[in-house]
Amino acid sequence: QVQLVESGGGSVQAGGALRLSCVAAGYTLSSHCTAWFRQAPGKERERVATVNRFGGTGYADSVRGRFTISRDGAKNILYLQMNGLKPEDTAMYYCAGGLREACFNQDFTYWGQGTQVTVSS
């Protein structure tokens, strides 16, 4: 069955950087639309970065210019490089994969269990 496992979260000071990883099993990341979401307590889940099966990327306004989504096709790993971290980036971060090739929110069917990112001022 499909399994997505995130890692790389942790605690950093404002201005620091982290790289999150999502290892996929039973699922080929490069054949689907894949994304990173985050959710902070009391806030709605937010999609922060997307990469489609053609390699095209998209970012939320809140992270554009600071975060970069990428894939290693050979290793079947999805990454999120996060630079210039701010306290408002504090959240649980999840990787997600679409059931089909579309990239609408409702198309994301497979989810990891999350990795916590905490940014202190």
Short mmCIF file of C-alpha atoms in Angstrom, two decimals:
data_model
loop_
_atom_site.label_atom_id
_atom_site.label_comp_id
_atom_site.label_asym_id
_atom_site.label_seq_id
_atom_site.Cartn_x
_atom_site.Cartn_y
_atom_site.Cartn_z
CA GLN A 1 0.00 0.00 0.00
CA VAL A 2 0.98 3.62 -0.37
CA GLN A 3 3.12 5.05 2.40
CA LEU A 4 4.53 8.58 2.69
CA VAL A 5 6.93 9.34 5.53
CA GLU A 6 8.18 12.85 6.30
CA SER A 7 11.37 13.76 8.13
CA GLY A 8 13.65 16.73 8.65
CA GLY A 9 11.55 18.87 10.93
CA GLY A 10 12.96 20.48 14.03
CA SER A 11 13.45 23.70 15.94
CA VAL A 12 15.36 26.62 14.44
CA GLN A 13 15.76 30.33 15.03
CA ALA A 14 14.20 32.89 12.74
CA GLY A 15 16.26 33.24 9.59
CA GLY A 16 17.40 29.64 9.71
CA ALA A 17 16.83 26.85 7.22
CA LEU A 18 15.52 23.29 7.14
CA ARG A 19 15.08 20.67 4.45
CA LEU A 20 12.12 18.36 4.76
CA SER A 21 12.05 14.97 3.06
CA CYS A 22 9.16 12.72 2.11
CA VAL A 23 10.00 9.12 1.25
CA ALA A 24 7.36 7.35 -0.79
CA ALA A 25 6.68 3.63 -1.00
CA GLY A 26 4.12 1.99 -3.24
CA TYR A 27 3.71 5.30 -5.06
CA THR A 28 5.72 6.96 -7.80
CA LEU A 29 6.02 10.64 -6.97
CA SER A 30 7.11 11.70 -10.43
CA SER A 31 3.96 10.23 -11.98
CA HIS A 32 1.60 12.36 -9.89
CA CYS A 33 0.95 15.82 -8.60
CA THR A 34 2.63 16.07 -5.20
CA ALA A 35 2.66 18.82 -2.62
CA TRP A 36 3.59 20.04 0.82
CA PHE A 37 0.90 21.28 3.19
CA ARG A 38 1.15 22.75 6.66
CA GLN A 39 -1.22 23.30 9.53
CA ALA A 40 -0.71 25.33 12.67
CA PRO A 41 -2.95 25.04 15.74
CA GLY A 42 -6.18 26.94 15.26
CA LYS A 43 -5.51 27.57 11.58
CA GLU A 44 -6.72 25.96 8.38
CA ARG A 45 -4.51 23.60 6.45
CA GLU A 46 -2.53 25.50 3.83
CA ARG A 47 -0.88 24.21 0.70
CA VAL A 48 2.57 25.75 0.57
CA ALA A 49 4.22 24.16 -2.46
CA THR A 50 3.30 21.91 -5.38
CA VAL A 51 5.15 20.07 -8.11
CA ASN A 52 3.26 18.35 -10.91
CA ARG A 53 4.32 15.32 -12.89
CA PHE A 54 5.90 17.55 -15.53
CA GLY A 55 8.10 19.32 -12.97
CA GLY A 56 6.09 22.51 -12.87
CA THR A 57 5.96 24.16 -9.46
CA GLY A 58 3.72 26.51 -7.56
CA TYR A 59 3.95 28.23 -4.18
CA ALA A 60 1.74 29.96 -1.69
CA ASP A 61 2.33 33.70 -1.52
CA SER A 62 3.42 33.32 2.09
CA VAL A 63 6.45 31.17 1.16
CA ARG A 64 7.31 32.20 -2.38
CA GLY A 65 10.96 33.15 -2.67
CA ARG A 66 11.88 31.31 0.52
CA PHE A 67 10.76 27.70 -0.04
CA THR A 68 11.67 25.37 -2.90
CA ILE A 69 9.96 22.08 -3.70
CA SER A 70 11.87 19.41 -5.59
CA ARG A 71 11.90 15.69 -6.33
CA ASP A 72 14.55 13.04 -6.65
CA GLY A 73 12.99 10.67 -9.15
CA ALA A 74 15.58 7.93 -8.72
CA LYS A 75 15.16 7.83 -4.94
CA ASN A 76 11.43 8.59 -5.03
CA ILE A 77 11.79 11.37 -2.45
CA LEU A 78 10.03 14.71 -2.29
CA TYR A 79 11.87 17.63 -0.68
CA LEU A 80 10.98 21.02 0.69
CA GLN A 81 13.90 23.37 1.19
CA MET A 82 12.90 26.11 3.60
CA ASN A 83 15.12 29.18 3.88
CA GLY A 84 14.65 32.41 5.75
CA LEU A 85 12.28 30.78 8.21
CA LYS A 86 9.90 32.96 10.18
CA PRO A 87 7.97 32.27 13.38
CA GLU A 88 4.76 32.18 11.34
CA ASP A 89 6.14 29.16 9.48
CA THR A 90 5.73 27.13 12.66
CA ALA A 91 3.39 24.25 11.84
CA MET A 92 3.07 20.56 11.22
CA TYR A 93 4.20 19.90 7.65
CA TYR A 94 2.71 17.11 5.55
CA CYS A 95 3.56 15.71 2.15
CA ALA A 96 0.70 14.64 -0.06
CA GLY A 97 0.20 12.82 -3.33
CA GLY A 98 -2.62 12.96 -5.80
CA LEU A 99 -4.65 9.96 -6.80
CA ARG A 100 -4.53 11.17 -10.38
CA GLU A 101 -2.49 13.72 -12.25
CA ALA A 102 -4.59 16.75 -11.33
CA CYS A 103 -3.39 19.26 -8.74
CA PHE A 104 -6.59 20.59 -7.20
CA ASN A 105 -6.86 20.33 -3.43
CA GLN A 106 -9.50 17.61 -3.62
CA ASP A 107 -7.17 15.45 -5.72
CA PHE A 108 -4.68 14.80 -2.90
CA THR A 109 -5.47 11.35 -1.60
CA TYR A 110 -2.29 10.07 0.05
CA TRP A 111 -0.80 11.76 3.11
CA GLY A 112 2.14 11.40 5.41
CA GLN A 113 1.81 11.70 9.17
CA GLY A 114 3.68 14.98 9.37
CA THR A 115 6.87 16.48 10.71
CA GLN A 116 6.92 19.41 13.12
CA VAL A 117 8.69 22.66 12.28
CA THR A 118 9.14 25.21 15.04
CA VAL A 119 10.72 28.62 14.40
CA SER A 120 11.62 30.84 17.33
CA SER A 121 12.16 34.59 17.23
#
